[in-house]
XYZ file of C-alpha atoms in Angstrom:
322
model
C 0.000 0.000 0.000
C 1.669 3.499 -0.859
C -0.038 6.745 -1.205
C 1.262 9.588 -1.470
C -0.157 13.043 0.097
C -1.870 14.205 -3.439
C -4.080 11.056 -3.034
C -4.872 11.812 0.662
C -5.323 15.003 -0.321
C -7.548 14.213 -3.258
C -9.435 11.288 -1.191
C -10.469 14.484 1.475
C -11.407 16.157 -1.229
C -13.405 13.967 -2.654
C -15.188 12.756 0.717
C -15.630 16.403 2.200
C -17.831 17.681 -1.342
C -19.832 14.406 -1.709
C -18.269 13.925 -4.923
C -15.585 13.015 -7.245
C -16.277 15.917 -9.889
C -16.195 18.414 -6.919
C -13.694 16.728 -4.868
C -11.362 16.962 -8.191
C -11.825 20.753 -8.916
C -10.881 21.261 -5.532
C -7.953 19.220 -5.975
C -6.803 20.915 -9.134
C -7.146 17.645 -10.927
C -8.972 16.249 -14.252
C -12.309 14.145 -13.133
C -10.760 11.073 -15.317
C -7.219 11.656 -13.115
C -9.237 11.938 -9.976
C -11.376 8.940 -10.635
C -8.347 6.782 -11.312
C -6.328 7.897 -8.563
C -9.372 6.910 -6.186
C -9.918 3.705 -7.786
C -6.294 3.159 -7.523
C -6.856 3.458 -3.558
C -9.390 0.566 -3.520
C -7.449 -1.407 -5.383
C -4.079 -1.058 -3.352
C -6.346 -1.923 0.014
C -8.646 -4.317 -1.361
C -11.647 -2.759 -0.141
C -14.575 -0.125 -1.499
C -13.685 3.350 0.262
C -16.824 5.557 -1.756
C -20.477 4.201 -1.992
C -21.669 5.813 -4.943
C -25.111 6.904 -5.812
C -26.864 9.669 -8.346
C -26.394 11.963 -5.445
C -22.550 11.290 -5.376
C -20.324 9.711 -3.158
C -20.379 8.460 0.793
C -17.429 7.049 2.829
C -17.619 3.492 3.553
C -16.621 2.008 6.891
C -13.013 1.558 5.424
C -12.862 4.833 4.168
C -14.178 7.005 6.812
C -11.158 5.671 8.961
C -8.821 6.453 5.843
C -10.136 9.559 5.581
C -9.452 10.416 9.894
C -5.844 9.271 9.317
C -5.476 11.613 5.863
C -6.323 14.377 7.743
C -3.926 13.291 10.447
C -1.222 13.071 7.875
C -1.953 16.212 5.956
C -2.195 18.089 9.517
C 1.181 17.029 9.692
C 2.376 17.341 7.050
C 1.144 20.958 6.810
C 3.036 21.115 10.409
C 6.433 20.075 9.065
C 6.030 22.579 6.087
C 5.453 24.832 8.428
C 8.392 24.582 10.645
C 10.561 23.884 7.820
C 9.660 27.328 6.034
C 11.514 29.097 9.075
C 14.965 27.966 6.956
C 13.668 29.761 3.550
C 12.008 32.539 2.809
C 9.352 32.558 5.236
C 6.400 30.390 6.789
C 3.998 29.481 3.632
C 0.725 27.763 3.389
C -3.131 27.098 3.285
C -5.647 28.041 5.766
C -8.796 26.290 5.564
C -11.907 28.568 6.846
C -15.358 28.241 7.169
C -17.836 30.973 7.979
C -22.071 31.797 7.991
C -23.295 34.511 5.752
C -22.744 37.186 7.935
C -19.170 37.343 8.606
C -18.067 35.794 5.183
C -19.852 39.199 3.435
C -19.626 41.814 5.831
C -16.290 41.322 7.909
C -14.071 39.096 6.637
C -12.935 40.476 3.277
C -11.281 43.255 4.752
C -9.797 41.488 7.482
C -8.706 38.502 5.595
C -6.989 41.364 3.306
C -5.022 42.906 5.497
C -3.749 40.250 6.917
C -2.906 38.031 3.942
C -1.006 41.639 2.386
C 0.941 41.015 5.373
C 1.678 36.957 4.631
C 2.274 36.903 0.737
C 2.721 33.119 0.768
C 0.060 31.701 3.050
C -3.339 31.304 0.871
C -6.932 31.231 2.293
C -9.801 28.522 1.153
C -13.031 30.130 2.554
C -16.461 28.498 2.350
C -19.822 29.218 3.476
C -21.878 27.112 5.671
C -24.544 27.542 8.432
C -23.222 27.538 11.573
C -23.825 24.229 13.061
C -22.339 22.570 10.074
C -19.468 24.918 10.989
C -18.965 23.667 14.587
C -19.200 20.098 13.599
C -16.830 20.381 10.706
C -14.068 22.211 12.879
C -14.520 19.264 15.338
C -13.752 16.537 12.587
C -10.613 18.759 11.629
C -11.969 19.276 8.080
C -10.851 23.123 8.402
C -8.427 24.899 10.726
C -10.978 27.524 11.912
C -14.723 28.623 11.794
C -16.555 31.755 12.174
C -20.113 30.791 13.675
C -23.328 32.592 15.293
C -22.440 32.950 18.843
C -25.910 31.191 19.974
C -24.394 27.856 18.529
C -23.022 25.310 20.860
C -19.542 25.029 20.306
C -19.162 21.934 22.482
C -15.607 21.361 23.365
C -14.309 23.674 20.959
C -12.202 27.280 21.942
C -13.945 30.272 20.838
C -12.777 33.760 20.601
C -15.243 36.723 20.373
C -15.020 38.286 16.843
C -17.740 40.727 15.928
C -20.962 41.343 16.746
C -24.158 42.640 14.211
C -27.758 41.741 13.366
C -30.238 41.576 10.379
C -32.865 43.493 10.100
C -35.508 44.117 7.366
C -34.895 46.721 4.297
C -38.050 47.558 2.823
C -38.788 50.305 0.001
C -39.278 53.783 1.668
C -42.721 54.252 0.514
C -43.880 50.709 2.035
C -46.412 49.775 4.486
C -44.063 48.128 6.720
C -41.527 50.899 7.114
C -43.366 52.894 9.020
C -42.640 50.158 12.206
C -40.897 50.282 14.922
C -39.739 46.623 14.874
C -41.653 43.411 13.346
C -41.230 39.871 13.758
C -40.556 37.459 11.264
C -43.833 35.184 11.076
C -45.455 38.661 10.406
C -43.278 38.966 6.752
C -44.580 35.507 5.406
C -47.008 36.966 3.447
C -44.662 39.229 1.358
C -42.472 38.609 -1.738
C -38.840 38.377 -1.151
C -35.558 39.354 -2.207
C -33.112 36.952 -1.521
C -29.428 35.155 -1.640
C -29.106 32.087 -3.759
C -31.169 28.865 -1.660
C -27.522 27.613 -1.068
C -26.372 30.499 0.549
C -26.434 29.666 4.592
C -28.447 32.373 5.118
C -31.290 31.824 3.017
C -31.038 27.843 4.193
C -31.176 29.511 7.806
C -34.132 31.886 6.664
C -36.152 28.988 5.002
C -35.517 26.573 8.163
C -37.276 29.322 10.369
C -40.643 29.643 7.736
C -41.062 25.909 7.729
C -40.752 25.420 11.376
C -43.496 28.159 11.305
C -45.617 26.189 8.886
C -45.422 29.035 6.649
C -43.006 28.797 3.227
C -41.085 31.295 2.041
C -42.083 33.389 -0.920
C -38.453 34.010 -2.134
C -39.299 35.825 -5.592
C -35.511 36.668 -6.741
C -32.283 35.278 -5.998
C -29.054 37.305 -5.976
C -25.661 36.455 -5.441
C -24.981 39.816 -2.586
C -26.768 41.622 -0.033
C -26.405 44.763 -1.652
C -27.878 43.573 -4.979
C -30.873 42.521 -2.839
C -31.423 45.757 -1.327
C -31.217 47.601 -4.700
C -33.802 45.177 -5.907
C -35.976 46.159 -2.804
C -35.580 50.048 -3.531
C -37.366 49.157 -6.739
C -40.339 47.270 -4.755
C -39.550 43.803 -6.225
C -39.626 42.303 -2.577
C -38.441 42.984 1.124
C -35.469 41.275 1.958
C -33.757 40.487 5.360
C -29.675 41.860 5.446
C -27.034 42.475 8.009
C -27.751 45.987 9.666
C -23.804 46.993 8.345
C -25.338 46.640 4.665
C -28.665 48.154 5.234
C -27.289 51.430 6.817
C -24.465 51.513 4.076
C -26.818 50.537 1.397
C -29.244 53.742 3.068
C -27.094 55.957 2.281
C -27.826 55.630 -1.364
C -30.663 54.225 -1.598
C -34.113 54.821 -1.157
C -34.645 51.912 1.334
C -36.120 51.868 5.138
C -34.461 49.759 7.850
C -36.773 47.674 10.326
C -35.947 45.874 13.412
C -36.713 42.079 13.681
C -38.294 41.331 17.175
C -36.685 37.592 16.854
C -34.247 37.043 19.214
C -32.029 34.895 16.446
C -31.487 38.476 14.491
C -29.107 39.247 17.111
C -25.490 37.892 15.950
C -22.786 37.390 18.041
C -20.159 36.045 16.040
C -17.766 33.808 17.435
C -14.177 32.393 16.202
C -14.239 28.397 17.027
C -11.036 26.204 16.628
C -10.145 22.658 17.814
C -7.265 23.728 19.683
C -5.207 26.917 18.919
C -2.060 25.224 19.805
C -2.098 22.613 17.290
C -2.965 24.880 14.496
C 0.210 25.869 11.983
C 1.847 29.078 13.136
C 0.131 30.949 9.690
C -3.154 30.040 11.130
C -2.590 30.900 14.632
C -1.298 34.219 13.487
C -4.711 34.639 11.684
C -6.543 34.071 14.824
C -4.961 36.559 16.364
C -5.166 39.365 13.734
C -9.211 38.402 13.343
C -9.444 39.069 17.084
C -7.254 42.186 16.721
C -8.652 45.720 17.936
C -8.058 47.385 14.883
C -9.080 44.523 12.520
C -12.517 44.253 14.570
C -13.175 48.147 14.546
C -12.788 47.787 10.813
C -9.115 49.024 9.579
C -7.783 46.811 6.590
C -4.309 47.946 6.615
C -2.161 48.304 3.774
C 0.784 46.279 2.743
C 2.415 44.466 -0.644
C 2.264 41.082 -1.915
C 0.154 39.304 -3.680
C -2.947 37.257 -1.946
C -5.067 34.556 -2.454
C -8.698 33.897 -1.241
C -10.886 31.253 -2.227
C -14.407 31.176 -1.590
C -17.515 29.292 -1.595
C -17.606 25.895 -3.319
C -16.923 26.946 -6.496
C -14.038 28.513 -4.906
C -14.198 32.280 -6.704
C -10.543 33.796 -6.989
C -9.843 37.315 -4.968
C -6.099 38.278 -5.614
C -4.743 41.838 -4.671
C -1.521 43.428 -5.746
């Protein structure tokens, strides 16, 4: 049996998307290469490590404990790179991070700019997910850090206060619920609205909430960013619910209102959750520390050369700055 750390790599890949296309592209590899590496892997052991089904692909017994000890390996691995980088030209690497809607749109560009202007060879891979897919991922070790909804249970993971905001309703100036003082969620049911894409975590969240109120959500347009939604409620397409940063940046153009939600859940504490800080690489460490950073959290993005990397969401959209 020999792999090498590609194939780990590829096989964590492959289990962590639920499936061998996606796993690939996040692999940088052809579907026909990734395929035959994995296959490769069965064969070598002797035993089925993917179920595979129209939906895509499932770890078997066998290859749910392969995939614990790849990310045992690759953790190390990523370690050793680490320490070894203190002999060149500096510490390099990949940060794995997942965050809800709120922080990914709203707080973390900037800070995630600033700081990798600051580390020119350390890369971010940043995907959205709802926060208790967050907390459950961090605790497998599939990413080195999360930024969740402080109401979550982070069980036995650290935490680290890192910003704090809440949504709110943006409504056209001119409509009948702007005049209010605050409204409550079950009451907006009966409108159109303007949301995210359905796979965005926030519009998962937002559905969640409808159904458990027996109610579904009349989501009329989707958009890929909060302030496209609130320029599509300015022309009275729909109301939409947004992070109160946007809304009173997006005011300030726009001819939108901002309402209170009376739901407790609007309020967002967010929250930084790791496994444990000290067996995180140094480059990740170090971007704990700058998220939680005075300056970083009161909004300063700093300025700096180098070129950076950040990729987000699954289909992993490239952000470089020079």
């Amino acid at each position: 049996m020999r792999f090498d750390l590609a194939d780990l790599s590829l096989f964590r890949h492959v289990v962590e998307a639920g499936s061998i296309t996606h796993g690939a592209e996040r692999a940088h590899l052809a579907l026909a290469a990734a395929s035959t590496r994995t296959r490769n892997m069965e064969v070598a052991l002797g035993v089925a490590l993917l179920t595979r089904g129209r939906a895509g692909v499932a770890p078997t017994p066998a290859g749910r404990t392969l995939l614990q000890h790849a990310r045992a390996i690759l953790r190390q691995a990523e370690r050793l790179h680490e320490d070894l980088g203190a002999y060149g030209s500096g510490v390099a690497g990949q940060i794995r991070v997942l965050s809800n809607t709120n922080a990914l749109t709203e707080f973390l560009p900037e800070a995630l700019s600033s700081f990798l202007t600051a580390h020119p060879n350390v890369s971010v891979d940043l995907e959205e997910r709802l926060s208790d897919e967050i907390v459950g991922l961090i605790a497998e070790g599939v990413a080195d850090l999360g930024i969740v909804a402080g109401t979550v249970d982070a069980g036995a993971l650290a935490t680290y206060p890192f910003r704090r905001d809440r949504f709110v309703l943006v409504v056209a100036r001119d409509h009948p619920l702007a005049s209010r003082a605050k409204v409550g969620f079950d009451e907006l049911l009966d409108h159109d609205f303007v949301g995210l894409d359905r796979a965005s975590a926030l519009q998962r969240f937002l559905t969640s909430k409808a159904v458990r109120i027996g109610r579904p959500l009349r989501l009329r347009v989707q958009l890929r960013s909060f302030d496209a939604v609130c320029r599509l409620v300015e022309c009275k397409v729909g109301i939409g619910i947004v992070p109160e940063t946007t809304a009173r940046r997006a005011a300030r153009t726009m001819a939108i209102a901002m309402v209170p939600l009376a739901d407790s859940w609007a309020v967002r504490e967010l929250t930084i959750c790791v496994r444990d800080i000290n067996e995180l690489p140094l480059y990740a460490r170090q971007l704990v520390e700058h998220l939680r950073a005075p300056d970083v959290r009161s909004g300063d993005a700093g300025e700096g050369k180098g070129r950076t990397e950040i990729r987000v969401g699954q289909g992993h959209r490239g952000i470089s700055t020079q």
